[in-house]
Coordinates of C-alpha atoms and ligand atoms in Angstrom, one line a residue:
Chain A
M1 CA 0.0 0.0 0.0
Q2 CA 2.8 2.3 0.9
I3 CA 4.5 1.6 -2.4
L4 CA 1.3 2.3 -4.3
Q5 CA 0.9 5.6 -2.4
Q6 CA 4.4 6.7 -3.3
L7 CA 3.8 5.6 -6.9
I8 CA 0.8 7.9 -7.1
N9 CA 2.7 10.8 -5.5
G10 CA 5.7 10.2 -7.7
L11 CA 3.7 10.0 -10.9
S12 CA 1.8 13.3 -10.3
L13 CA 5.1 15.1 -9.5
G14 CA 6.7 13.3 -12.4
S15 CA 4.1 14.5 -14.8
I16 CA 5.0 18.1 -13.9
Y17 CA 8.6 17.4 -14.7
A18 CA 7.6 15.6 -17.8
L19 CA 5.7 18.6 -19.1
L20 CA 8.7 20.8 -18.4
A21 CA 11.2 18.4 -19.8
L22 CA 9.2 18.3 -23.1
G23 CA 9.9 22.0 -23.6
Y24 CA 13.6 21.5 -22.9
T25 CA 13.9 18.6 -25.3
M26 CA 11.9 20.2 -28.1
V27 CA 13.9 23.4 -28.0
Y28 CA 17.1 21.4 -27.8
G29 CA 16.0 19.3 -30.7
I30 CA 15.4 22.2 -33.0
I31 CA 18.1 24.8 -32.1
K32 CA 20.5 22.7 -29.9
L33 CA 20.0 25.1 -27.0
I34 CA 19.5 24.2 -23.3
N35 CA 17.0 26.9 -22.6
F36 CA 17.8 27.7 -19.0
A37 CA 15.0 30.2 -18.9
H38 CA 12.4 27.5 -19.4
G39 CA 11.8 27.0 -15.6
D40 CA 11.1 30.7 -15.4
V41 CA 8.5 30.5 -18.1
Y42 CA 6.8 28.0 -15.8
M43 CA 7.0 30.5 -13.0
L44 CA 5.5 33.2 -15.2
G45 CA 2.7 30.8 -16.0
A46 CA 2.0 30.2 -12.3
F47 CA 1.9 34.0 -11.7
W48 CA -0.4 34.6 -14.7
G49 CA -2.8 32.0 -13.5
Y50 CA -2.6 33.6 -10.0
Y51 CA -3.6 37.0 -11.4
M52 CA -6.3 35.6 -13.7
I53 CA -7.9 33.8 -10.8
N54 CA -7.5 36.5 -8.2
T55 CA -8.2 39.5 -10.3
F56 CA -10.6 38.3 -12.9
H57 CA -12.0 35.4 -10.9
V58 CA -11.8 33.0 -13.8
G59 CA -12.1 29.3 -13.0
F60 CA -9.3 26.9 -12.8
W61 CA -9.5 25.5 -16.3
T62 CA -9.8 29.0 -17.9
A63 CA -6.8 30.0 -15.9
L64 CA -4.9 27.0 -17.1
I65 CA -5.7 27.7 -20.8
L66 CA -5.0 31.5 -20.4
S67 CA -1.6 30.7 -18.8
M68 CA -0.8 28.3 -21.6
I69 CA -1.5 31.0 -24.2
F70 CA 0.4 33.6 -22.2
C71 CA 3.4 31.4 -21.8
A72 CA 3.3 30.5 -25.5
I73 CA 3.6 34.2 -26.3
I74 CA 6.3 34.7 -23.7
G75 CA 8.3 31.8 -25.2
V76 CA 8.0 33.2 -28.7
I77 CA 9.1 36.7 -27.5
V78 CA 12.1 35.4 -25.6
E79 CA 13.2 33.4 -28.6
F80 CA 12.7 36.4 -30.9
L81 CA 14.5 38.9 -28.8
A82 CA 17.2 36.9 -27.1
Y83 CA 18.0 33.8 -29.1
R84 CA 17.2 34.6 -32.8
P85 CA 19.8 37.4 -33.1
L86 CA 22.4 34.8 -32.0
R87 CA 21.3 32.1 -34.5
D88 CA 24.7 31.9 -36.1
S89 CA 26.7 32.5 -32.9
P90 CA 28.6 29.7 -31.1
R91 CA 26.4 27.6 -28.9
I92 CA 28.1 28.7 -25.7
V93 CA 27.1 32.3 -26.4
V94 CA 23.4 31.4 -26.7
L95 CA 23.7 29.2 -23.6
I96 CA 25.0 32.1 -21.5
T97 CA 22.3 34.3 -22.9
A98 CA 19.7 31.8 -21.8
I99 CA 21.1 32.0 -18.3
G100 CA 20.9 35.7 -18.5
V101 CA 17.3 35.6 -19.6
S102 CA 16.6 33.3 -16.6
F103 CA 18.2 35.8 -14.2
L104 CA 16.3 38.6 -15.8
L105 CA 13.0 36.9 -15.4
E106 CA 13.7 35.8 -11.8
N107 CA 15.0 39.1 -10.6
G108 CA 12.6 41.2 -12.7
M109 CA 9.7 39.3 -11.1
S110 CA 11.2 39.6 -7.6
Y111 CA 11.6 43.3 -8.1
L112 CA 8.1 43.9 -9.5
F113 CA 6.1 41.5 -7.3
S114 CA 8.5 40.9 -4.3
S115 CA 10.3 37.7 -3.7
S116 CA 8.1 36.5 -0.9
P117 CA 5.9 33.5 -1.6
R118 CA 2.2 34.1 -2.0
D119 CA -0.7 31.7 -1.7
F120 CA -2.0 30.4 -4.9
P121 CA -5.8 30.8 -4.9
Q122 CA -7.7 27.6 -4.3
A123 CA -9.6 27.7 -7.6
M124 CA -10.5 24.1 -7.0
V125 CA -11.2 22.7 -3.5
M126 CA -8.8 20.0 -2.6
H127 CA -10.4 16.7 -1.6
R128 CA -8.6 13.7 -0.3
Y129 CA -9.9 10.3 -1.1
H130 CA -9.0 7.5 1.3
L131 CA -8.9 3.9 0.1
G132 CA -7.6 1.9 3.1
S133 CA -4.3 3.6 3.9
L134 CA -4.1 5.0 0.4
S135 CA -4.7 8.8 0.2
I136 CA -5.2 10.5 -3.2
S137 CA -6.2 14.0 -3.7
N138 CA -8.4 15.2 -6.6
V139 CA -5.5 17.7 -7.5
Q140 CA -3.1 14.8 -7.9
V141 CA -5.5 13.1 -10.2
L142 CA -6.1 16.3 -12.1
I143 CA -2.4 16.9 -12.6
L144 CA -1.8 13.4 -13.8
V145 CA -4.8 13.3 -16.1
T146 CA -4.3 16.8 -17.5
S147 CA -0.6 16.1 -18.1
I148 CA -1.3 12.9 -20.0
V149 CA -4.0 14.6 -22.1
L150 CA -1.6 17.4 -22.9
M151 CA 1.2 14.9 -23.8
I152 CA -1.2 13.1 -26.1
L153 CA -2.2 16.3 -27.7
L154 CA 1.4 17.3 -28.2
Q155 CA 2.1 13.9 -29.8
L156 CA -0.8 14.4 -32.2
I157 CA 0.4 17.9 -33.1
I158 CA 3.9 16.7 -33.7
K159 CA 2.9 13.5 -35.6
R160 CA -0.1 14.8 -37.6
T161 CA 0.0 18.5 -38.3
R162 CA 1.9 20.3 -41.0
M163 CA 3.8 22.4 -38.4
G164 CA 4.5 19.4 -36.2
K165 CA 6.1 17.6 -39.2
A166 CA 8.0 20.7 -40.0
M167 CA 9.3 20.8 -36.5
R168 CA 10.7 17.3 -36.9
A169 CA 12.1 18.1 -40.3
V170 CA 13.9 21.2 -39.0
S171 CA 15.2 19.3 -36.0
V172 CA 16.8 16.6 -38.1
D173 CA 18.1 18.9 -40.9
P174 CA 17.5 22.6 -40.9
E175 CA 19.4 23.2 -44.1
A176 CA 17.5 20.7 -46.1
A177 CA 14.3 22.0 -44.7
Q178 CA 15.1 25.5 -46.0
L179 CA 16.0 24.2 -49.4
I180 CA 12.5 22.9 -49.9
G181 CA 10.8 26.0 -48.5
I182 CA 10.1 25.3 -44.8
N183 CA 10.3 28.6 -42.9
V184 CA 12.8 27.7 -40.2
D185 CA 12.1 30.8 -38.1
H186 CA 8.4 30.2 -37.9
T187 CA 9.0 26.6 -37.1
I188 CA 11.3 27.6 -34.2
S189 CA 8.8 30.1 -32.9
F190 CA 6.1 27.3 -33.1
T191 CA 8.4 25.0 -31.1
F192 CA 8.9 27.6 -28.4
A193 CA 5.2 28.3 -28.3
L194 CA 4.4 24.6 -27.7
G195 CA 7.0 24.0 -25.1
S196 CA 6.2 27.2 -23.2
A197 CA 2.5 26.4 -23.2
L198 CA 3.2 23.1 -21.5
A199 CA 5.3 24.9 -19.0
G200 CA 2.5 27.4 -18.4
A201 CA 0.1 24.5 -17.7
A202 CA 2.6 22.9 -15.3
G203 CA 3.0 26.2 -13.5
V204 CA -0.7 26.6 -12.8
M205 CA -1.1 23.0 -11.7
I206 CA 1.9 23.2 -9.4
G207 CA 0.5 26.4 -7.9
L208 CA -2.7 24.6 -7.1
Y209 CA -0.9 21.6 -5.8
Y210 CA 1.7 23.3 -3.5
N211 CA -0.6 26.3 -2.9
S212 CA 2.4 28.6 -3.1
I213 CA 4.2 30.5 -5.8
D214 CA 7.3 32.8 -5.8
P215 CA 9.6 34.2 -8.5
L216 CA 12.3 31.6 -7.9
M217 CA 9.9 28.6 -8.0
G218 CA 11.1 27.7 -11.5
M219 CA 14.8 27.2 -10.6
T220 CA 14.8 23.7 -9.1
P221 CA 12.0 22.2 -11.1
G222 CA 13.7 23.7 -14.2
I223 CA 17.0 21.9 -13.5
K224 CA 15.3 18.7 -12.5
A225 CA 13.2 18.7 -15.8
F226 CA 16.5 19.3 -17.6
V227 CA 17.9 16.3 -15.9
A228 CA 14.8 14.4 -16.9
A229 CA 15.2 15.4 -20.6
V230 CA 18.9 14.3 -20.5
L231 CA 17.9 11.1 -18.8
G232 CA 15.4 10.2 -21.4
G233 CA 17.6 11.3 -24.3
I234 CA 17.8 15.0 -25.0
G235 CA 15.9 15.9 -28.2
L236 CA 13.7 12.9 -27.9
I237 CA 10.1 13.6 -27.1
P238 CA 9.1 10.3 -25.6
G239 CA 12.4 10.4 -23.7
A240 CA 11.4 13.6 -22.0
A241 CA 8.1 12.2 -20.8
L242 CA 9.7 9.0 -19.6
G243 CA 12.6 10.9 -17.9
G244 CA 10.1 13.2 -16.1
F245 CA 8.2 10.3 -14.6
V246 CA 11.4 8.5 -13.6
I247 CA 12.7 11.6 -11.9
G248 CA 9.4 12.2 -10.1
L249 CA 9.3 8.6 -8.9
V250 CA 13.0 8.6 -7.8
E251 CA 12.5 11.8 -5.8
T252 CA 9.4 10.5 -4.1
A253 CA 11.1 7.2 -3.3
V254 CA 14.1 8.8 -1.8
Q255 CA 11.8 11.0 0.3
A256 CA 9.7 8.0 1.4
M257 CA 12.8 6.1 2.5
G258 CA 13.4 8.9 4.9
F259 CA 16.2 10.7 3.0
S260 CA 14.3 13.9 2.3
A261 CA 17.5 15.9 2.6
F262 CA 19.0 14.0 -0.3
R263 CA 16.0 14.3 -2.7
D264 CA 17.7 16.8 -4.9
A265 CA 21.1 15.2 -4.6
A266 CA 19.6 11.9 -5.9
V267 CA 18.3 13.7 -9.0
Y268 CA 21.7 15.3 -9.7
G269 CA 23.4 11.9 -9.0
I270 CA 21.2 10.4 -11.7
L271 CA 22.5 13.1 -14.1
I272 CA 26.1 12.3 -13.3
V273 CA 25.5 8.5 -13.7
I274 CA 23.6 8.9 -17.0
L275 CA 26.3 11.1 -18.4
I276 CA 28.9 8.6 -17.6
I277 CA 27.2 5.3 -18.6
R278 CA 24.7 6.4 -21.3
P279 CA 25.2 10.0 -22.4
A280 CA 22.6 9.6 -25.2
G281 CA 20.0 8.9 -22.5
I282 CA 17.7 5.9 -22.0
L283 CA 16.0 6.1 -25.4
G284 CA 18.9 7.7 -27.2
K285 CA 20.9 5.9 -29.9
T286 CA 23.7 6.8 -32.2
T287 CA 22.7 7.0 -35.8
R288 CA 24.8 6.3 -38.8
E289 CA 24.7 7.9 -42.2
K290 CA 23.7 5.7 -45.1
V291 CA 25.5 5.5 -48.4
Chain B
M1 CA 16.4 33.4 -69.6
L2 CA 15.2 31.6 -66.5
L3 CA 18.3 32.0 -64.4
Q4 CA 21.2 34.4 -64.8
V5 CA 24.2 34.4 -62.4
E6 CA 26.3 37.5 -62.8
D7 CA 29.8 37.9 -61.5
L8 CA 29.1 36.0 -58.3
F9 CA 31.5 36.1 -55.4
V10 CA 30.9 34.0 -52.3
N11 CA 33.1 33.7 -49.3
Y12 CA 33.3 31.5 -46.2
G13 CA 34.9 34.0 -43.8
V14 CA 38.2 34.9 -45.5
I15 CA 38.1 31.9 -47.8
Q16 CA 36.9 32.8 -51.3
A17 CA 34.9 29.9 -52.6
V18 CA 33.3 31.4 -55.7
K19 CA 35.3 34.1 -57.5
G20 CA 33.3 35.9 -60.2
V21 CA 31.1 33.2 -61.7
S22 CA 28.7 34.0 -64.5
F23 CA 26.4 31.6 -66.3
N24 CA 22.8 31.2 -67.3
V25 CA 20.1 28.6 -67.7
N26 CA 17.3 28.9 -70.2
E27 CA 13.9 27.5 -69.7
G28 CA 13.6 23.9 -70.7
E29 CA 17.3 23.1 -70.6
I30 CA 19.5 20.8 -68.6
V31 CA 22.6 22.7 -67.7
S32 CA 25.5 20.9 -66.1
L33 CA 28.0 22.5 -63.9
I34 CA 31.0 20.2 -63.6
G35 CA 34.2 20.5 -61.6
A36 CA 36.4 18.8 -59.1
N37 CA 35.7 18.5 -55.4
G38 CA 36.0 21.9 -53.7
A39 CA 35.6 23.9 -57.0
G40 CA 32.7 25.8 -55.5
K41 CA 29.7 24.0 -57.0
S42 CA 27.7 23.5 -53.9
T43 CA 28.4 27.0 -52.7
I44 CA 26.9 28.4 -55.9
L45 CA 23.7 26.3 -55.4
H46 CA 23.4 27.3 -51.8
T47 CA 23.6 30.9 -52.9
I48 CA 20.9 30.5 -55.5
S49 CA 18.7 28.8 -52.9
G50 CA 19.2 31.7 -50.5
I51 CA 20.8 29.9 -47.7
M52 CA 24.1 31.7 -48.4
R53 CA 24.6 35.3 -49.2
P54 CA 27.0 36.4 -52.0
K55 CA 29.7 38.9 -51.2
S56 CA 28.9 40.6 -54.6
G57 CA 27.2 39.8 -57.8
R58 CA 23.6 39.2 -58.8
I59 CA 21.3 36.2 -59.3
L60 CA 18.4 36.9 -61.6
Y61 CA 15.4 34.6 -61.8
N62 CA 12.9 35.5 -64.5
G63 CA 14.8 38.8 -64.7
K64 CA 14.3 39.6 -61.0
E65 CA 17.1 39.8 -58.4
I66 CA 16.8 37.1 -55.8
Q67 CA 20.2 37.1 -54.1
K68 CA 18.8 38.8 -51.1
E69 CA 15.5 36.8 -50.9
K70 CA 14.7 34.4 -48.1
S71 CA 15.0 30.7 -48.9
Q72 CA 11.2 30.1 -48.6
K73 CA 10.5 33.0 -51.0
I74 CA 12.9 31.4 -53.5
V75 CA 11.2 28.0 -53.2
S76 CA 7.7 29.4 -53.6
G77 CA 9.0 31.3 -56.6
G78 CA 9.8 27.9 -58.2
I79 CA 13.4 26.9 -57.3
S80 CA 13.9 23.8 -55.2
Q81 CA 17.0 21.9 -54.5
V82 CA 18.1 18.3 -54.0
P83 CA 21.2 18.8 -51.7
E84 CA 24.4 17.0 -52.0
G85 CA 24.3 13.9 -49.8
R86 CA 20.5 13.7 -50.1
H87 CA 19.7 15.0 -46.6
I88 CA 16.4 13.2 -46.4
F89 CA 14.5 13.7 -43.0
A90 CA 15.4 10.7 -41.0
G91 CA 12.6 9.8 -38.5
L92 CA 10.0 11.0 -40.9
S93 CA 8.2 8.6 -43.1
V94 CA 8.7 8.6 -46.8
L95 CA 5.3 10.2 -47.3
E96 CA 6.0 12.8 -44.7
N97 CA 9.3 13.7 -46.4
L98 CA 7.2 14.3 -49.6
Q99 CA 4.7 16.3 -47.7
M100 CA 7.5 18.5 -46.4
G101 CA 8.5 19.1 -50.0
A102 CA 5.0 20.4 -50.6
F103 CA 5.2 22.6 -47.4
L104 CA 4.5 25.9 -49.3
R105 CA 2.0 24.6 -51.8
K106 CA -1.3 26.3 -51.9
D107 CA -2.7 24.7 -55.0
K108 CA -4.3 21.8 -53.2
S109 CA -6.0 20.5 -56.3
Q110 CA -2.8 20.0 -58.2
L111 CA -1.1 18.5 -55.2
K112 CA -2.8 15.1 -55.5
K113 CA -1.7 14.8 -59.1
D114 CA 1.9 15.6 -58.1
Y115 CA 2.0 12.9 -55.5
D116 CA 0.7 10.5 -58.1
N117 CA 3.3 11.7 -60.5
V118 CA 6.1 11.2 -58.0
F119 CA 4.9 7.8 -57.0
E120 CA 4.7 6.9 -60.7
R121 CA 8.2 8.1 -61.3
F122 CA 9.6 6.4 -58.2
P123 CA 7.4 3.4 -57.5
V124 CA 9.6 2.3 -54.7
L125 CA 8.5 5.4 -52.7
Q126 CA 4.9 4.3 -53.0
E127 CA 5.8 0.8 -51.7
R128 CA 7.7 2.3 -48.8
K129 CA 5.6 5.3 -48.2
N130 CA 4.9 4.6 -44.5
Q131 CA 8.5 3.5 -43.7
D132 CA 11.0 5.7 -41.9
A133 CA 13.0 7.4 -44.6
A134 CA 16.2 6.5 -42.9
T135 CA 15.6 2.8 -43.6
L136 CA 15.8 3.3 -47.4
S137 CA 19.0 2.4 -49.3
G138 CA 21.2 5.2 -50.6
G139 CA 19.7 5.0 -54.1
E140 CA 16.2 5.1 -52.7
Q141 CA 17.1 8.0 -50.5
Q142 CA 18.3 9.9 -53.6
M143 CA 14.9 9.2 -55.3
L144 CA 13.2 10.4 -52.2
A145 CA 15.2 13.6 -52.1
M146 CA 14.3 14.2 -55.7
G147 CA 10.7 13.4 -55.1
R148 CA 10.6 15.7 -52.2
A149 CA 12.1 18.6 -54.2
L150 CA 9.6 17.9 -57.1
M151 CA 6.7 18.1 -54.6
A152 CA 7.6 21.8 -54.4
A153 CA 6.5 22.0 -58.0
P154 CA 9.7 23.7 -59.2
K155 CA 10.2 25.4 -62.5
L156 CA 13.9 25.1 -61.9
L157 CA 15.3 22.0 -60.1
L158 CA 18.8 22.3 -58.6
L159 CA 20.5 18.9 -58.3
D160 CA 23.8 18.7 -56.3
E161 CA 25.7 15.5 -57.2
P162 CA 22.7 13.1 -57.4
S163 CA 24.9 10.2 -58.5
M164 CA 27.4 10.6 -55.6
G165 CA 28.1 7.3 -53.8
L166 CA 25.5 5.3 -55.7
A167 CA 25.8 1.8 -57.3
P168 CA 26.2 2.0 -61.1
I169 CA 22.7 0.6 -61.7
F170 CA 21.2 3.4 -59.7
I171 CA 23.4 6.0 -61.4
N172 CA 21.9 5.2 -64.8
E173 CA 18.4 5.2 -63.4
I174 CA 19.0 8.6 -61.8
F175 CA 20.2 10.2 -65.0
D176 CA 17.2 8.7 -66.9
I177 CA 14.9 10.3 -64.4
I178 CA 16.6 13.6 -64.8
E179 CA 16.0 13.5 -68.5
S180 CA 12.4 12.6 -68.0
I181 CA 12.0 15.5 -65.5
K182 CA 13.2 17.8 -68.2
K183 CA 10.8 16.3 -70.7
Q184 CA 7.9 17.1 -68.4
G185 CA 8.9 20.7 -68.5
T186 CA 11.1 21.3 -65.5
T187 CA 14.4 23.1 -66.1
V188 CA 17.4 21.4 -64.5
L189 CA 20.7 22.8 -63.2
L190 CA 22.8 19.7 -62.6
I191 CA 26.0 19.6 -60.6
E192 CA 28.2 16.6 -61.0
Q193 CA 31.6 15.2 -60.6
N194 CA 30.5 12.4 -62.9
A195 CA 31.3 14.6 -65.9
A196 CA 30.7 12.1 -68.6
K197 CA 27.2 11.3 -67.6
A198 CA 26.3 14.9 -66.7
L199 CA 27.5 16.3 -70.0
S200 CA 25.9 13.5 -72.0
I201 CA 22.4 14.5 -70.9
A202 CA 23.1 18.3 -70.8
D203 CA 22.0 20.8 -73.4
R204 CA 24.9 23.0 -72.2
G205 CA 27.6 22.8 -69.6
Y206 CA 30.1 24.9 -67.7
V207 CA 33.4 23.7 -66.2
L208 CA 34.2 25.2 -62.8
S209 CA 37.7 25.2 -61.4
V210 CA 38.7 26.7 -58.1
G211 CA 35.8 29.1 -58.0
K212 CA 35.9 30.2 -61.6
I213 CA 34.3 29.1 -64.8
V214 CA 37.0 28.0 -67.2
L215 CA 35.1 26.5 -70.0
S216 CA 31.6 26.4 -71.4
G217 CA 29.7 25.0 -74.4
T218 CA 27.1 22.5 -75.4
G219 CA 27.2 19.2 -73.6
Q220 CA 28.6 17.5 -76.7
E221 CA 31.3 20.2 -77.2
L222 CA 32.5 19.8 -73.7
L223 CA 32.5 16.0 -74.0
N224 CA 34.8 16.3 -77.0
N225 CA 37.0 19.0 -75.6
A226 CA 40.6 17.8 -75.0
E227 CA 41.0 19.6 -71.7
V228 CA 37.8 18.3 -70.3
K229 CA 38.7 14.8 -71.5
K230 CA 42.0 15.0 -69.7
A231 CA 40.9 16.6 -66.5
Y232 CA 37.4 15.2 -65.9
L233 CA 36.8 12.2 -68.2
G234 CA 39.9 10.1 -67.2
G235 CA 41.9 10.8 -70.4
Ligands
ADP301 N1 31.4 25.6 -44.4 C1 32.5 26.0 -45.0 N2 33.5 26.7 -44.3 C2 34.6 27.0 -44.9 N3 34.9 26.7 -46.2 C3 34.1 26.0 -46.9 C4 32.8 25.6 -46.3 N4 32.1 24.9 -47.3 C5 32.9 24.8 -48.3 N5 34.1 25.5 -48.1 C6 35.2 25.7 -49.1 O1 34.7 26.3 -50.2 C7 35.2 25.8 -51.4 C8 34.1 25.3 -52.3 O2 33.4 24.3 -51.6 P1 32.1 23.6 -52.3 O3 31.2 24.7 -52.8 O4 31.5 22.7 -51.3 O5 32.7 22.8 -53.5 P2 32.1 21.6 -54.4 O6 30.7 21.5 -54.1 O7 32.5 22.0 -55.7 O8 32.9 20.4 -54.0 C9 36.1 24.6 -50.9 O9 37.5 25.1 -50.9 C10 35.7 24.3 -49.5 O10 36.8 23.9 -48.8
MG302 MG1 29.7 20.0 -53.4

């Protein structure tokens, strides 16, 4: 029973990491950038949801959708202003810029809205259901189900739609894509929009779950989601989802075993181990060119 | 004239790859540009396609300058390219690769016909249409890369070394296909190291050597030219 309980806790936390990891991995896939500002987009999503609910009294689902739209726009703007001008620069330059954007968003939000945590409005009353010793909250179920639905939608967009296919084409070969007329800039914007929308959804859901948001809330989950993306195989969409769930489960397991203090250390330990034994990630493989 | 390249200079940093190249392509022709490895052939094609910018010179397409246009503008204007080394989209199915070729197409009614046309020309693509493109053999990938570029409905098709690395049986087939593409009304600018084959199907040809055009003439003239024979046709 205890194991089942931890499994449920781990999966709901993991689904948040998975949503975030998808953004990392899609952006990496298309422009080979670890977008360190991604966790902060998630934070902005949580804040936007907070204001929508508190100021405009929208319901939870409306707030979720509005945050997704808001974050999609933020993601597109960040790419346009910060990363696009550096398209032909060395990767390290863009990486450092991403860290700069992250600091800007964190400190800018702290300055504007103070750095102290605030209570996320309970747009949905939390219920706990007890089945024997098992305790599940409706919010946990909501997070898990919503995340899975969003991942399925993402998969449909990527597999079926014209822009989704263009994303995959640009990811594997941007030059060839240009030679047959795919607009690489639009495709990159689209990728940022998708990834950031998922981060926005994650931000609002975590606000509801932990009932607290602050301008630095994106730092740790951001790094953990990055680890999840690397664990699954950076650039691989199913890998990011898998990695997210694994990280969530590991973290919960470490905590359940009474090593709460080592929760984060365990996640970073995984990063080190995976980089040593399987740098391409769980689902990653090396490809060879055909002649 | 469909395409006119005028005094084109293209650099990679300080390296001059193309040094004052001029040539033209008339509607309905196959024009071959031959030259050794590193002569600047691919650089010229990349500049025509708008993914490299010239240092100076002009590229006119239907009389209009295109050397500053974006690549997607150039494709929608009717120039698509089959890049050297094929560069098919691995992980996408054969059909999806073709759909990407048609990315900018708005004329949905003609589209169906063009898929049929490509499948008729390359039956193997139809057989494999749901397979990951990466699983195709080299020759099949070349056909896919050509089919993909044709799905953009080009008026001018740029082919960069389509016979490179292929088995002889495929090479003949590829050149037959290039001739049939011309017969259906698409103009072709063909780049090759396989000079004998490329010149034999060409209306006209140019010989490029270290970034400059050193010879030009009809395909037949160049095939019979002593210098060409010595340098590119193995004696
Ligand atoms: N990305 C690049 N950076 C620097 N030099 C390059 C690059 N690509 C090609 N070159 C140089 O430009 C010249 C022409 O290359 P290219 O156009 O690829 O020749 P070709 O297609 O005729 O083999 C060569 O000297 C090559 O070394
Ligand atoms: Mg070349």
